[in-house]
Structure formats: C-alpha cells, structure tokens
XYZ file of C-alpha atoms in Angstrom:
723
model
C -30.393 -23.145 -2.828
C -31.088 -19.566 -4.137
C -30.219 -20.612 -7.636
C -30.783 -23.224 -10.317
C -28.785 -24.340 -13.145
C -31.594 -23.542 -15.566
C -30.853 -19.678 -15.010
C -27.324 -20.108 -16.478
C -26.491 -20.218 -20.163
C -24.796 -23.464 -21.402
C -21.178 -22.248 -21.013
C -21.899 -20.743 -17.517
C -23.559 -24.149 -16.516
C -20.509 -26.129 -17.751
C -18.184 -23.982 -15.732
C -20.374 -24.383 -12.660
C -20.685 -28.142 -12.847
C -16.963 -28.784 -13.688
C -15.547 -29.326 -10.128
C -12.247 -31.080 -10.552
C -9.057 -30.575 -12.581
C -7.627 -27.355 -13.828
C -10.231 -25.041 -15.432
C -9.825 -21.798 -17.240
C -13.118 -19.786 -17.364
C -12.306 -17.350 -20.182
C -15.054 -14.655 -19.320
C -15.319 -11.841 -21.698
C -16.566 -8.409 -20.642
C -20.030 -8.416 -19.151
C -20.533 -12.245 -19.383
C -21.436 -12.790 -15.738
C -18.154 -14.116 -14.430
C -18.938 -13.195 -10.753
C -22.246 -14.941 -10.923
C -20.693 -18.032 -12.505
C -17.882 -18.195 -9.945
C -20.170 -17.815 -6.974
C -22.661 -20.361 -8.429
C -19.839 -22.755 -8.850
C -18.957 -22.483 -5.127
C -22.523 -23.108 -4.069
C -22.994 -25.993 -6.451
C -19.840 -27.670 -5.118
C -21.222 -27.462 -1.656
C -24.586 -28.602 -2.751
C -22.977 -31.690 -4.241
C -21.247 -32.594 -0.919
C -17.856 -30.996 -1.126
C -16.815 -29.739 2.388
C -17.218 -25.823 2.365
C -14.059 -25.577 4.514
C -12.071 -27.131 1.545
C -12.936 -24.331 -0.848
C -10.674 -21.293 -1.307
C -11.550 -18.428 -3.654
C -9.027 -15.541 -3.993
C -9.597 -12.154 -5.487
C -7.700 -8.770 -5.547
C -9.767 -6.274 -3.423
C -11.564 -6.469 -0.155
C -14.676 -5.138 -1.946
C -14.668 -7.857 -4.475
C -14.140 -10.532 -1.596
C -17.035 -9.087 0.353
C -19.294 -9.054 -2.756
C -18.461 -12.737 -3.496
C -18.925 -13.674 0.200
C -22.255 -12.026 0.332
C -23.580 -13.655 -2.948
C -22.333 -17.087 -1.673
C -24.129 -16.548 1.789
C -27.351 -15.952 -0.136
C -26.989 -19.309 -1.861
C -26.054 -21.330 1.365
C -28.503 -22.839 3.793
C -28.776 -20.680 6.908
C -26.911 -23.162 9.135
C -23.793 -22.682 7.064
C -23.671 -18.972 7.824
C -24.916 -18.390 11.374
C -21.814 -19.542 13.251
C -20.731 -17.128 15.987
C -17.620 -15.218 14.846
C -16.012 -15.383 18.189
C -15.977 -19.174 18.274
C -12.774 -20.973 17.379
C -12.912 -22.406 13.996
C -14.000 -26.000 14.038
C -11.980 -28.721 12.660
C -14.641 -30.517 10.729
C -14.466 -28.864 7.058
C -18.243 -29.513 6.773
C -18.873 -27.058 9.588
C -16.662 -24.492 8.128
C -17.448 -21.811 5.633
C -15.463 -21.445 2.331
C -12.568 -19.156 2.507
C -13.234 -16.087 0.264
C -10.511 -13.501 0.542
C -7.748 -11.482 -0.976
C -4.287 -12.612 -1.725
C -2.969 -10.593 1.240
C -5.557 -11.736 3.780
C -4.883 -15.412 2.714
C -1.161 -15.031 3.383
C -1.970 -13.518 6.863
C -3.936 -16.558 7.713
C -1.160 -18.835 6.670
C 1.654 -16.837 8.335
C -0.135 -16.414 11.566
C -0.083 -20.180 11.825
C 3.381 -20.975 10.467
C 5.623 -17.858 10.602
C 7.466 -19.002 13.653
C 9.238 -21.554 11.326
C 10.810 -18.445 9.575
C 12.116 -17.035 12.842
C 9.435 -14.457 13.361
C 7.047 -14.289 16.380
C 3.485 -15.185 15.596
C 2.308 -11.720 16.747
C 4.118 -9.929 13.914
C 2.799 -6.451 12.960
C 1.913 -5.400 9.355
C 3.441 -2.179 8.324
C 1.169 0.218 6.423
C 2.364 2.889 3.908
C 3.276 5.323 6.621
C 5.281 2.790 8.579
C 7.092 1.776 5.482
C 7.867 5.444 4.509
C 9.248 6.150 7.966
C 11.438 2.981 7.888
C 12.791 3.839 4.440
C 13.448 7.407 5.376
C 15.584 6.249 8.328
C 17.550 3.925 6.031
C 18.182 6.525 3.455
C 19.301 9.028 5.962
C 21.977 6.658 7.107
C 23.368 5.670 3.665
C 23.015 9.025 1.763
C 25.822 11.600 1.469
C 25.665 14.613 3.478
C 23.205 17.204 2.075
C 21.729 14.572 -0.374
C 18.018 14.051 -0.376
C 16.395 10.954 -1.621
C 12.683 10.282 -2.469
C 11.713 7.571 0.099
C 8.381 6.903 -1.844
C 10.187 6.408 -5.097
C 12.736 4.004 -3.419
C 9.854 1.991 -1.884
C 8.177 1.655 -5.399
C 11.488 0.657 -6.865
C 11.974 -1.881 -4.128
C 8.462 -3.308 -4.468
C 8.939 -3.769 -8.253
C 12.443 -5.536 -7.556
C 10.966 -7.818 -4.977
C 7.955 -8.949 -6.971
C 9.814 -9.535 -10.260
C 10.236 -12.931 -11.756
C 13.698 -14.365 -10.963
C 16.308 -13.312 -13.591
C 13.874 -10.728 -15.295
C 15.497 -7.470 -16.349
C 13.607 -5.220 -13.973
C 16.194 -2.524 -14.220
C 18.398 -1.994 -17.277
C 21.136 -0.236 -15.319
C 23.291 -2.682 -13.279
C 24.072 0.136 -10.755
C 20.278 0.722 -10.099
C 19.857 -2.959 -9.592
C 22.733 -3.208 -7.110
C 21.216 -0.092 -5.266
C 17.792 -1.957 -5.226
C 19.348 -5.009 -3.827
C 21.299 -3.117 -1.151
C 18.425 -1.011 0.051
C 16.029 -4.142 0.125
C 18.547 -5.924 2.340
C 18.688 -2.911 4.798
C 14.917 -2.589 4.727
C 14.147 -6.197 5.355
C 16.661 -6.189 8.204
C 15.007 -3.232 9.874
C 11.591 -4.886 9.584
C 12.876 -8.088 10.931
C 14.157 -6.314 13.919
C 10.814 -4.955 14.592
C 9.083 -8.126 14.070
C 7.117 -6.537 11.221
C 6.184 -7.383 7.590
C 4.832 -5.262 4.796
C 2.292 -6.138 2.180
C 4.888 -7.421 -0.318
C 6.261 -9.568 2.417
C 3.025 -11.277 3.120
C 3.160 -13.062 -0.113
C 6.983 -13.353 -0.340
C 7.228 -14.852 3.108
C 4.498 -17.275 2.403
C 6.365 -18.458 -0.702
C 9.585 -18.753 1.340
C 7.601 -20.648 3.975
C 6.448 -23.158 1.224
C 9.982 -23.530 -0.131
C 11.763 -23.990 3.102
C 9.042 -26.011 4.998
C 7.204 -28.420 2.816
C 5.096 -29.599 5.818
C 3.533 -26.082 6.012
C 2.667 -26.248 2.326
C 1.262 -29.761 2.741
C -0.935 -28.420 5.555
C -2.383 -25.702 3.454
C -2.895 -28.091 0.427
C -4.925 -30.424 2.699
C -6.950 -27.441 4.036
C -7.817 -26.103 0.485
C -7.836 -28.917 -2.148
C -9.993 -26.691 -4.431
C -8.721 -23.284 -5.358
C -10.309 -20.614 -7.463
C -8.831 -17.230 -8.452
C -10.810 -14.268 -9.788
C -9.331 -11.714 -12.264
C -6.489 -14.032 -12.973
C -5.126 -11.830 -15.852
C -4.048 -9.395 -13.105
C -1.854 -11.756 -11.236
C 1.955 -10.942 -10.978
C 4.689 -13.423 -10.674
C 4.489 -13.908 -6.888
C 0.762 -14.378 -6.857
C 1.048 -17.025 -9.645
C 3.629 -18.882 -7.719
C 1.488 -18.986 -4.586
C -1.431 -20.296 -6.593
C 0.695 -22.886 -8.404
C 2.319 -24.138 -5.064
C -1.234 -24.717 -3.552
C -2.534 -26.687 -6.564
C 0.541 -28.420 -8.054
C -0.540 -31.750 -6.446
C -4.325 -31.621 -6.449
C -4.616 -29.983 -9.930
C -7.951 -28.550 -8.692
C -7.362 -24.997 -9.987
C -10.169 -22.934 -11.411
C -9.110 -19.377 -12.666
C -11.467 -16.916 -13.995
C -10.141 -13.984 -16.168
C -9.972 -12.170 -19.527
C -6.673 -11.584 -21.230
C -8.394 -8.878 -23.321
C -8.904 -6.984 -20.117
C -5.229 -7.197 -18.822
C -4.414 -3.494 -18.253
C -2.098 -3.435 -15.271
C 1.137 -4.401 -16.766
C 2.569 -1.215 -15.496
C 2.144 -2.361 -11.934
C 3.425 -5.901 -12.377
C 0.515 -7.911 -13.740
C 1.806 -10.814 -15.975
C -0.542 -11.467 -18.894
C 1.575 -14.603 -19.635
C -0.024 -16.171 -16.542
C -3.319 -16.464 -18.319
C -2.107 -16.913 -21.912
C 0.410 -19.742 -20.998
C -1.514 -21.645 -18.441
C -1.187 -24.762 -20.489
C 2.559 -24.896 -19.876
C 1.816 -25.540 -16.170
C -1.301 -27.422 -16.547
C -1.368 -29.079 -19.911
C -4.680 -30.777 -19.210
C -6.524 -27.493 -18.441
C -10.164 -27.352 -19.658
C -11.027 -23.910 -21.285
C -14.488 -22.708 -21.125
C -15.411 -19.473 -22.937
C -18.103 -17.263 -21.719
C -19.010 -15.025 -24.767
C -22.681 -14.175 -24.232
C -22.586 -10.541 -23.072
C -25.319 -9.420 -20.835
C -24.348 -5.698 -20.825
C -24.035 -4.131 -24.203
C -25.710 -4.054 -27.704
C -24.316 -5.985 -30.523
C -23.076 -2.831 -32.346
C -20.880 -2.001 -29.397
C -19.731 -5.526 -29.032
C -18.887 -5.726 -32.853
C -16.749 -2.687 -32.485
C -14.966 -4.066 -29.404
C -14.372 -7.365 -31.045
C -12.970 -5.673 -34.134
C -10.525 -3.548 -32.206
C -9.147 -6.304 -29.873
C -8.723 -8.734 -32.689
C -5.752 -6.595 -33.786
C -3.785 -7.863 -30.862
C -1.930 -10.965 -32.196
C -1.257 -12.626 -28.856
C -4.520 -13.321 -27.172
C -7.067 -16.131 -26.571
C -9.718 -15.741 -29.222
C -13.324 -15.055 -28.205
C -16.239 -13.283 -29.912
C -18.695 -11.456 -27.669
C -22.394 -11.355 -28.644
C -25.651 -10.206 -26.988
C -29.324 -11.078 -27.051
C -30.063 -7.245 -26.672
C -30.161 -6.524 -30.397
C -28.038 -4.144 -32.368
C -28.989 -0.966 -30.695
C -27.736 2.514 -31.827
C -24.652 3.138 -33.828
C -21.500 4.528 -31.970
C -21.374 8.151 -32.697
C -17.798 9.415 -33.629
C -17.097 13.178 -32.896
C -14.169 15.186 -34.296
C -13.686 18.530 -32.400
C -11.490 21.557 -33.152
C -10.307 21.617 -29.455
C -10.714 20.085 -26.035
C -13.109 22.711 -24.658
C -15.449 22.229 -27.665
C -15.350 18.530 -26.912
C -16.183 19.096 -23.277
C -18.992 21.441 -23.963
C -20.668 19.141 -26.491
C -20.385 16.050 -24.163
C -22.281 18.208 -21.582
C -24.698 19.402 -24.338
C -25.534 15.782 -25.216
C -25.924 14.640 -21.600
C -28.454 17.658 -21.092
C -30.267 16.777 -24.457
C -30.644 13.218 -23.129
C -31.892 14.398 -19.835
C -34.604 16.660 -21.237
C -35.500 14.721 -24.397
C -35.280 11.168 -23.105
C -35.409 11.728 -19.320
C -32.100 10.031 -18.967
C -30.583 10.856 -15.538
C -27.192 12.110 -14.998
C -26.380 8.988 -13.012
C -26.717 6.932 -16.253
C -23.980 8.924 -18.003
C -20.218 8.454 -17.758
C -17.250 10.206 -19.421
C -14.168 8.067 -19.739
C -10.617 9.389 -20.391
C -7.031 8.209 -20.406
C -5.367 10.538 -17.993
C -6.511 12.639 -15.244
C -5.305 15.807 -16.776
C -8.144 15.477 -19.295
C -10.769 16.081 -16.520
C -10.125 19.828 -16.169
C -12.109 21.089 -19.350
C -14.758 18.505 -18.521
C -15.266 19.630 -15.002
C -15.438 23.180 -16.083
C -18.066 22.601 -18.718
C -20.195 20.487 -16.187
C -19.910 23.259 -13.556
C -20.824 25.978 -16.042
C -24.065 24.036 -16.973
C -24.779 23.271 -13.324
C -24.591 19.555 -13.985
C -23.807 17.466 -10.934
C -20.901 15.081 -11.260
C -18.566 12.693 -9.407
C -14.875 12.527 -10.300
C -13.817 8.888 -9.487
C -10.166 7.793 -8.928
C -8.731 11.206 -9.063
C -8.631 14.546 -7.449
C -10.789 17.279 -8.882
C -8.852 19.983 -10.704
C -10.359 22.639 -8.406
C -9.367 20.841 -5.309
C -5.582 20.586 -6.120
C -3.253 22.470 -3.756
C -1.727 24.555 -6.506
C -5.199 25.630 -7.952
C -6.446 26.527 -4.462
C -3.291 28.506 -3.734
C -3.540 30.458 -7.014
C -7.225 31.263 -6.448
C -6.408 32.304 -2.866
C -3.858 34.709 -4.316
C -6.402 36.222 -6.731
C -9.109 36.486 -4.001
C -6.598 38.194 -1.800
C -5.899 40.746 -4.467
C -9.647 41.332 -5.192
C -10.329 41.544 -1.483
C -7.465 41.627 1.078
C -10.141 41.510 3.923
C -10.921 37.821 2.913
C -9.133 36.219 5.916
C -9.493 32.665 4.540
C -7.766 33.490 1.369
C -5.096 35.765 2.758
C -4.141 33.358 5.570
C -3.622 30.576 2.995
C -1.069 32.439 1.039
C 0.531 34.794 3.571
C 3.514 32.541 3.903
C 3.319 30.706 0.594
C 6.067 30.653 -0.502
C 7.711 31.451 2.928
C 8.318 34.974 3.503
C 8.847 35.206 7.237
C 5.305 34.902 8.409
C 5.402 31.845 10.545
C 2.245 29.942 11.920
C 2.888 31.521 15.260
C 2.899 35.019 13.701
C -0.316 34.417 11.848
C -1.989 32.925 15.011
C -1.100 36.236 16.858
C -2.270 38.432 14.088
C -5.618 36.288 13.922
C -6.013 36.925 17.671
C -5.546 40.640 17.226
C -8.081 40.703 14.445
C -10.654 38.823 16.507
C -9.985 41.196 19.518
C -10.514 44.283 17.339
C -13.308 42.856 15.224
C -11.458 43.622 11.889
C -9.547 41.632 9.207
C -6.167 40.172 9.642
C -4.956 42.326 6.827
C -6.269 45.482 8.429
C -4.407 44.671 11.730
C -1.274 44.168 9.750
C -1.282 47.899 9.072
C -1.797 48.952 12.688
C 1.516 50.369 14.102
C 0.803 49.267 17.642
C 0.320 45.729 16.392
C 3.565 45.800 14.367
C 5.299 47.175 17.492
C 4.425 43.956 19.432
C 6.588 41.868 17.032
C 10.291 41.594 16.690
C 11.773 43.894 14.073
C 12.494 41.089 11.577
C 8.817 39.789 11.755
C 7.320 43.330 11.743
C 9.468 44.048 8.513
C 8.123 40.738 6.878
C 4.548 41.942 7.693
C 4.974 45.374 6.250
C 6.631 43.684 3.201
C 3.554 41.434 2.613
C 1.101 44.440 2.998
C 3.236 46.423 0.511
C 3.220 43.453 -1.886
C -0.597 43.066 -1.878
C -1.277 46.651 -2.190
C 1.291 47.066 -5.162
C -0.032 44.116 -7.054
C -3.683 45.231 -6.571
C -2.973 48.696 -7.893
C -3.136 47.969 -11.707
C -6.565 46.050 -11.340
C -8.548 48.444 -9.043
C -9.083 51.156 -11.546
C -11.064 51.440 -14.684
C -7.996 51.097 -17.136
C -8.053 48.052 -19.216
C -4.965 45.603 -18.629
C -4.057 42.116 -19.409
C -4.909 39.905 -16.381
C -2.797 37.234 -17.842
C 0.265 39.392 -17.803
C -0.609 40.844 -14.457
C -0.656 37.248 -13.022
C 2.621 36.484 -14.862
C 4.289 39.428 -12.974
C 3.338 38.438 -9.470
C 3.858 34.770 -10.062
C 7.379 35.512 -11.013
C 7.870 37.962 -8.126
C 6.655 35.434 -5.573
C 8.548 32.437 -7.039
C 5.490 30.341 -6.496
C 6.130 27.934 -9.432
C 9.669 27.336 -8.347
C 8.178 26.533 -4.848
C 5.745 24.044 -6.514
C 8.748 22.284 -8.136
C 10.654 22.093 -4.837
C 7.707 20.528 -3.092
C 7.344 17.725 -5.714
C 9.948 15.035 -5.593
C 8.611 13.518 -8.940
C 9.426 15.849 -11.957
C 6.407 14.668 -13.804
C 4.058 15.526 -11.003
C 5.744 18.858 -10.688
C 5.375 19.570 -14.302
C 1.653 18.702 -14.089
C 1.183 21.100 -11.188
C 2.947 23.874 -12.887
C 0.850 23.290 -16.104
C -2.278 23.409 -14.015
C -1.374 27.004 -12.816
C -0.351 28.130 -16.205
C -3.627 26.922 -17.899
C -5.690 29.035 -15.293
C -3.310 32.034 -15.901
C -4.109 31.709 -19.598
C -7.832 31.890 -18.974
C -7.810 35.022 -16.899
C -8.563 37.422 -19.883
C -11.618 35.343 -20.830
C -10.827 35.593 -24.587
C -10.541 39.364 -25.141
C -7.255 40.809 -26.007
C -6.181 43.213 -23.487
C -3.400 45.975 -23.268
C 0.017 44.828 -22.051
C 1.268 46.074 -18.693
C 4.288 48.263 -19.245
C 7.483 46.373 -19.332
C 6.134 42.862 -19.554
C 6.840 40.203 -22.185
C 3.964 37.973 -23.466
C 2.936 36.126 -20.392
C 1.962 32.394 -20.818
C 4.845 31.704 -23.209
C 7.412 33.468 -21.064
C 6.150 31.948 -17.782
C 6.084 28.533 -19.323
C 9.537 29.052 -20.610
C 10.675 30.174 -17.315
C 9.264 27.016 -15.793
C 10.921 24.831 -18.418
C 7.520 23.948 -19.990
C 7.082 26.020 -23.117
C 5.810 24.420 -26.202
C 8.479 23.670 -28.802
C 6.565 25.359 -31.638
C 4.897 28.634 -32.333
C 1.133 28.344 -31.853
C -1.821 30.718 -32.220
C -3.428 32.037 -29.138
C -6.757 30.508 -28.490
C -10.091 31.786 -27.051
C -9.994 30.852 -23.432
C -12.575 28.608 -21.902
C -15.401 31.050 -20.970
C -14.967 33.509 -23.959
C -18.166 32.651 -25.714
C -20.537 32.911 -22.808
C -19.002 35.058 -20.199
C -19.534 38.771 -21.295
C -18.636 40.034 -17.799
C -15.119 39.372 -18.693
C -15.308 42.527 -20.859
C -15.617 44.981 -17.953
C -13.091 46.706 -15.798
C -10.118 44.451 -14.414
C -11.721 43.978 -10.955
C -15.085 43.042 -12.546
C -13.344 40.565 -14.827
C -11.555 39.018 -11.954
C -14.770 38.678 -9.893
C -16.407 37.086 -12.979
C -13.454 34.660 -13.287
C -13.696 33.659 -9.671
C -17.367 33.214 -9.844
C -17.125 30.850 -12.805
C -14.555 28.644 -10.952
C -16.433 28.635 -7.593
C -18.451 25.408 -7.216
C -21.994 25.881 -5.898
C -22.032 24.719 -2.323
C -24.835 22.309 -2.922
C -22.845 20.467 -5.646
C -19.758 20.490 -3.374
C -21.451 19.207 -0.215
C -23.948 16.725 -1.532
C -21.702 13.735 -1.608
C -24.583 11.214 -1.057
C -26.343 12.273 -4.347
C -26.478 9.465 -6.686
C -27.833 11.296 -9.761
C -24.519 12.606 -10.961
C -22.420 12.143 -14.134
C -19.373 9.998 -13.623
C -16.050 11.235 -14.597
C -13.530 8.405 -14.466
C -10.247 7.188 -15.975
C -10.474 4.102 -18.202
C -8.210 2.181 -15.673
C -10.687 3.049 -12.816
C -13.763 2.128 -14.920
C -12.643 -1.639 -15.353
C -15.381 -3.713 -13.814
C -18.016 -0.946 -14.005
C -20.820 -0.394 -16.532
C -22.970 2.682 -17.548
C -25.986 2.983 -19.758
C -24.444 5.910 -21.759
C -20.754 6.272 -22.158
C -18.671 9.141 -23.657
C -14.966 8.285 -24.421
C -13.095 11.524 -24.891
C -9.522 12.211 -26.064
C -9.001 9.206 -28.297
C -5.883 10.654 -29.855
C -2.439 9.433 -30.686
C -0.278 10.236 -27.660
C -3.184 9.853 -25.233
C -4.619 6.554 -26.206
C -2.337 4.921 -27.133
C -0.099 6.918 -24.631
C 3.112 8.344 -25.870
C 5.045 5.963 -23.532
C 3.466 2.958 -24.910
C 5.487 3.340 -28.113
C 8.810 3.551 -26.375
C 7.960 0.729 -23.844
C 6.340 -1.617 -26.595
C 3.014 -1.749 -24.666
C 0.785 -0.895 -27.679
C -1.222 -4.194 -27.162
C -2.064 -3.081 -23.522
C -3.158 0.355 -24.802
C -5.571 -1.423 -27.217
C -6.956 -3.592 -24.364
C -7.518 -0.429 -22.548
C -9.522 1.076 -25.471
C -11.496 -2.362 -25.473
C -12.196 -2.000 -21.880
C -13.535 1.538 -22.397
C -15.796 0.540 -25.285
C -17.299 -2.508 -23.255
C -18.286 -0.272 -20.310
C -21.225 0.935 -22.399
C -24.679 -0.669 -22.138
C -26.874 1.347 -24.564
C -25.143 4.201 -26.342
C -21.479 5.037 -26.854
C -19.959 8.339 -28.111
C -16.353 8.473 -28.923
C -14.330 11.668 -29.718
C -10.962 13.096 -30.587
C -9.839 16.698 -31.091
C -7.683 18.323 -33.851
C -5.941 20.390 -31.058
C -5.677 20.362 -27.336
C -4.866 23.199 -25.035
C -1.497 23.185 -23.285
C -0.286 26.213 -21.345
C -2.883 28.476 -22.845
C -1.951 27.468 -26.461
C -3.472 24.978 -28.855
C -1.213 22.196 -29.853
C -2.212 19.968 -32.813
C -3.443 16.398 -32.215
C -3.942 13.329 -34.449
C -6.671 10.699 -34.255
C -5.733 7.534 -32.424
C -4.846 4.651 -34.895
C -7.345 2.553 -32.807
C -10.232 4.630 -34.412
C -9.313 3.036 -37.864
C -9.975 -0.223 -36.316
C -13.643 0.497 -35.672
C -16.067 -1.220 -38.222
C -17.470 1.692 -40.551
C -20.984 0.077 -40.377
C -20.984 0.494 -36.577
C -20.327 4.285 -36.746
C -22.237 7.505 -37.222
C -20.056 10.433 -38.000
C -21.176 13.587 -36.243
C -20.369 17.015 -37.847
C -16.979 18.468 -37.196
C -17.116 20.864 -34.178
C -20.750 20.262 -33.439
C -23.246 17.838 -31.915
C -24.976 15.070 -33.553
C -27.204 15.619 -36.496
C -30.669 16.593 -35.442
C -33.494 15.627 -37.773
C -37.002 17.024 -37.765
C -38.326 14.150 -35.955
C -35.874 14.439 -33.244
C -36.578 18.096 -32.897
C -40.383 17.447 -32.459
C -39.494 14.831 -29.835
C -37.310 17.227 -28.010
C -39.974 20.009 -27.771
C -42.559 17.501 -26.867
C -40.323 16.278 -24.065
C -39.772 19.935 -22.987
C -43.629 20.506 -22.886
C -44.050 17.247 -20.843
C -41.268 18.259 -18.383
C -42.921 21.642 -17.845
C -46.275 19.994 -17.356
C -44.940 17.754 -14.640
C-alpha cells in the first residue's frame, strides 16, 4: 500500500480503522479529511473487504476524480488495470470501489431498474438547455395572451419545490405553492412523454424506486453494504433520504463533514442532517479531526473565537503545530477604492520585499460586485490576476456596450466598436443591413461609418433603412461635437445626455428578467459614468441637470440620502484627465483597456486570485485578504430578514480558515454607489475577533513600516536588481 497508519495523527487513524457501524468524521477546516477518507477506503480493502462493496459519494465530478485518483495510488496495480470496455464482473473482489457523485450514482441505479417505474432503460437526461426549452413550451400554453414568464425562474422555483422536505413551508404564499405544483405536474408529464429525466429527477426517481420496489433497494444494499459520504453538511433532504435508505439496515454509514462550513443553505443544504445524525443513528461514533495542517495558531484562534458564537453547532477547537505566526492585520479605510489600492500595494510590497509571488495571494469578498475596484487597482498596477467564479467587470455586456459607445464617439472609424452599438438599442439597423454596409466598406477600403455617408450607398437601401442610417450618422456626429474641441465640459454629464437619448438603460432593464440582475447592470454603467471626469470638476453642458444623481433617479436607483461627490477612481494618479475632453476620454479608455498579454495568458499560474468566499470553500492560499467585512455585506442584509445570521458567520469562518500564513481583514467607512459615497459600518463579526490576535493598521493607509522593515525592503530591492 502507498500509505501507512503511522503517517496519520491519532484521530485520523481512529477514523481509518473504524470500518463498521455509523461513523461521523467531524473534520474541521484543513484537517486532512480527503486523505482520511481515501486512506479509510484503502485500509478497508487491505483488511479484506471486497472493493466492489464500497461506495463513496461526493458532490462534484472534480472531487470524485480526485478521490478516485488517490485511491488508485494506494491500491495494488491488479485492482486498477481492468479494461474499461469489459462488462463489470460479478465478483466484488474483482470490482473497484464505486467513487462518484450523487447524480452519477442514481444514473447507475436507474439504468438497471427504471423500467420498474414505466420508463425505458435508454432514457435521456435533459441538460439545462433542454429543461429551459421544455418549460418555455409549457408556460406558453398556460400563460395569458401577451403575458411573459421567466422560464429560468420557474425552473428554479420548481427545483426548490421538488427537493424540499415533505410538509416544509417552501413558499409562504399558498397561490405560489399551487402554481409550483401545477407547473411541476405539467413539466413531469412532458419529460415522461419524451422518456427523459432531469438532474432533480435522477435522485427523486431513485427514491421513488426504493419506496415502490423494495427489491431494487435490497439489490443496491447488497451491492454496497458500506457507504461513505463526503461534505455531508451540504446534503439536502433528498440526498439524505437516499443515503439513509441505503444504510438503514446495514448501519455501515460513514459521513465526513463540518457543520461550521455549512454555507449553502440558500440552495437547499440542510445543516440539520449533520447536527441531528443521532436521531437516525443513535449509536453513531463521532470522531473529531481538530489538528489543522493549513494555518497558523493565530489564524485558528480567531476562527475558533468567531464560530463559537453560533449556538447550534458541534463543538470543536482547531489547533496547529505550525506555531503562532503573524497577527491578523485589521484595516479601516475611508472608501473601497482606498481599500483596493492598499490591498494591491501590500501584494506588491510582499512580492518585492519577500519575493512572494502573485500566485500565493488571494483576495476574498462576499459579492461579485465588490470585484470592480479590485480589478481596476490590479490593472492599474499591472498585476496579473484571475477572477474565479464570476465574470470580470470589464467583460460584462453592459460595460462592453458602454465602452463601445465611447470608442465610437472618440473614433467613428473604429469598426469593431461601431458595429457593436449601431443597433443597440434597436434603431432600424438590422444584421442584414450591417452586413451589406460591411461589404461596401471592404470593397471601398474604408470604414463602415464612412460608407454610411455615401449617397450612392444609401441609395441602394430602402427608404426606411436609409433614413435609419442617416439618423445614426447624425446622432454620432451630434454627440461627438461637444468633446472634439478644446472647451472644457463635464464628460459625466455628456454621457448622461446620450444615455438618456438612446434609452440604453431601459434596454438593459428589458433584457433582464431578474430585477436584481437588471439593477446591478444599470449600476455598473452608472459607476463608469461617474468616473468619466477623473476627479476634476468640469463645467456643466447647457441645459443639463447634475448627471449621476438624475440618471440614477431615472433608472430608479438613486441613493435615498444626499451625499458628497467623491474623487473618482483614477483622480490621484491620472493627470491626463485634466486635458481637453477628447484627451480625457482617451485617457479613460486607456486606463480601462486590459493589456493583451494579461488578457490572453490564461495558462499563467502566477496570478493573484480574486474569488468570492462561497467559491473559495475547499481552497487554501498562503496570503489572504478579506475585504468589505461590513454590516450589510458580511453579514449580508438579507440574512437579518431571513434569519440566516449563523450561516453568514460560518461564511466568515470559512474565509478566515483559507489563510495559511498571513491574513489581512478590512472594512470601509464608505463605499461607492452610483458615483456617490454611502456610509458603511463595520461587521459585528469583527468584534468577535480576539484582540490579542489583531494588529490594527493606520486608518486610510498601509501597515506600519518600522525602520527594520524599511531596511529589509531596500535590501530586497537591491537583490532583485542584481538578479
């Protein structure tokens, strides 16, 4: 075997050698749960249990592949060299253990038994696109004339309804519950007619099979008398019932999880499954893994102190043999741009003074909206980064549209930009029209905008289309006029004017079914508009009202209180914004244009990680920055209304325990919204951090730099130059 019990700590060893009966391995953050689980599987096989009798279930294909790879390394070669195209042998000693996701497990079971439920064995599995098409067809048949329903939202509601525990109040409104039941019946009938199932059905049909056909359940129990489940705190009601059905008789269930890392309640995870395991398995043996192999004791002490404030949890106390390490640095910033800039400054200081690569650094945040100032600061400093689990601010459709408009006004000969916005919003310039204009431009070796002004070209179009082309040309030339001269104007108010004229923000709203998504997209545009003047007050265009406030109000997004205008993002370091309007626009575009090397080098590993806390679960980084630890962000405003403060605290705990060596935590006194600063308050969770674990940085600045640190920095600079 490729492991020995001597390499495990006492608690891990106890979990590995306990093969029978219900077992709960309570694995705290960074305590080696995956190694423990895979060693347990290998040890069971080493001690004579048939590999084919072992089933281990997890949530993602990636986790299942990793587990399978680790187990393969521990098994003798003869166990893993079977040809894949050969029928699975009946002898469980000749089989491999089944290591898979919940969904792939259910596919295996249903392929063998689904005919008992009236389906054909060659059923198809609907993906998200198939589901959406089926739901749209159903909604079109039951909706009133002219009524439009969001098929994606209805699918999400139906999934929540189908996976809820029986009798649980999924929807407070009885009419909504009745609608969910009706739509679900129609949807299931449509899938049944196509001999199809979706991902929810895979588990629900397996449960129905077990209830209606005990012989099928008995067959599965004989096949897998030993069941293990990873990330048990993330199971929902249906997954719990599936596992319980398979192990109710054998009692050989081993679950691995950590209630303190249960952060997916919003998508159906039931923390009660791990907290109340004794209700279903009174004889369960609980083994706590508390030795952390990831973090320093200072980081763990802070994490332990925070999570201890959750009343309903299984007690555990993480510790490490790595020593105390550095204190956690707590920053208070005046605004989110200062927060982002200081995070980048600290990353660059670490790189130069301590030769810490970008790849060792991660910035964690609660919501994707917080990524924007961070991305901007990183780009400005030419620091390579990867945004994980979200779309880059600068890749969003509305941002690309806005920048294409600005580029067109700066240079109408820019075909790429002009073609993007010519019919956005629709103004009678169809795809066919633009293709013909593009052909004319290629033939005459000039820009599309230039051929739009040629009378012979216009004569080749129908009158209505020709009028639309003339109207667009006139619009571009009229909007350009205030910014092509030397006279100073407010670019923010200039953008306000043409955004109103085009109705682009209303178009954004129409394109988004979800009001919250629409609000976020409109906000993204407004924040770019607010940055156009680069911090310098500019004369107002005649006849215009103050722009950002009026535009936000027109979009229904204006702040409820009067606030003081703030210095936009690049004010301190972008003197080119002080020139003529066109020079300032070019400077603005240059600042927001990502260098092609950083955009195209997707394989580069030496890059700072930007990631939401939810997406960071299961990951670790040497140096972590947690930004925006403010009331309303972490904990999120919704948590107070929904009673999920405990889950928000668990989220903060997960964020803290991602750090291996150093941790910086920050909050702001104000955060920019629609170009205005709105006041913020520190998260109540910050008060739960032990004072002896903290080092308070100066407000509005970086960490204190003593003389010794300065000497080290310049010595590092000299060494870097000498290299």
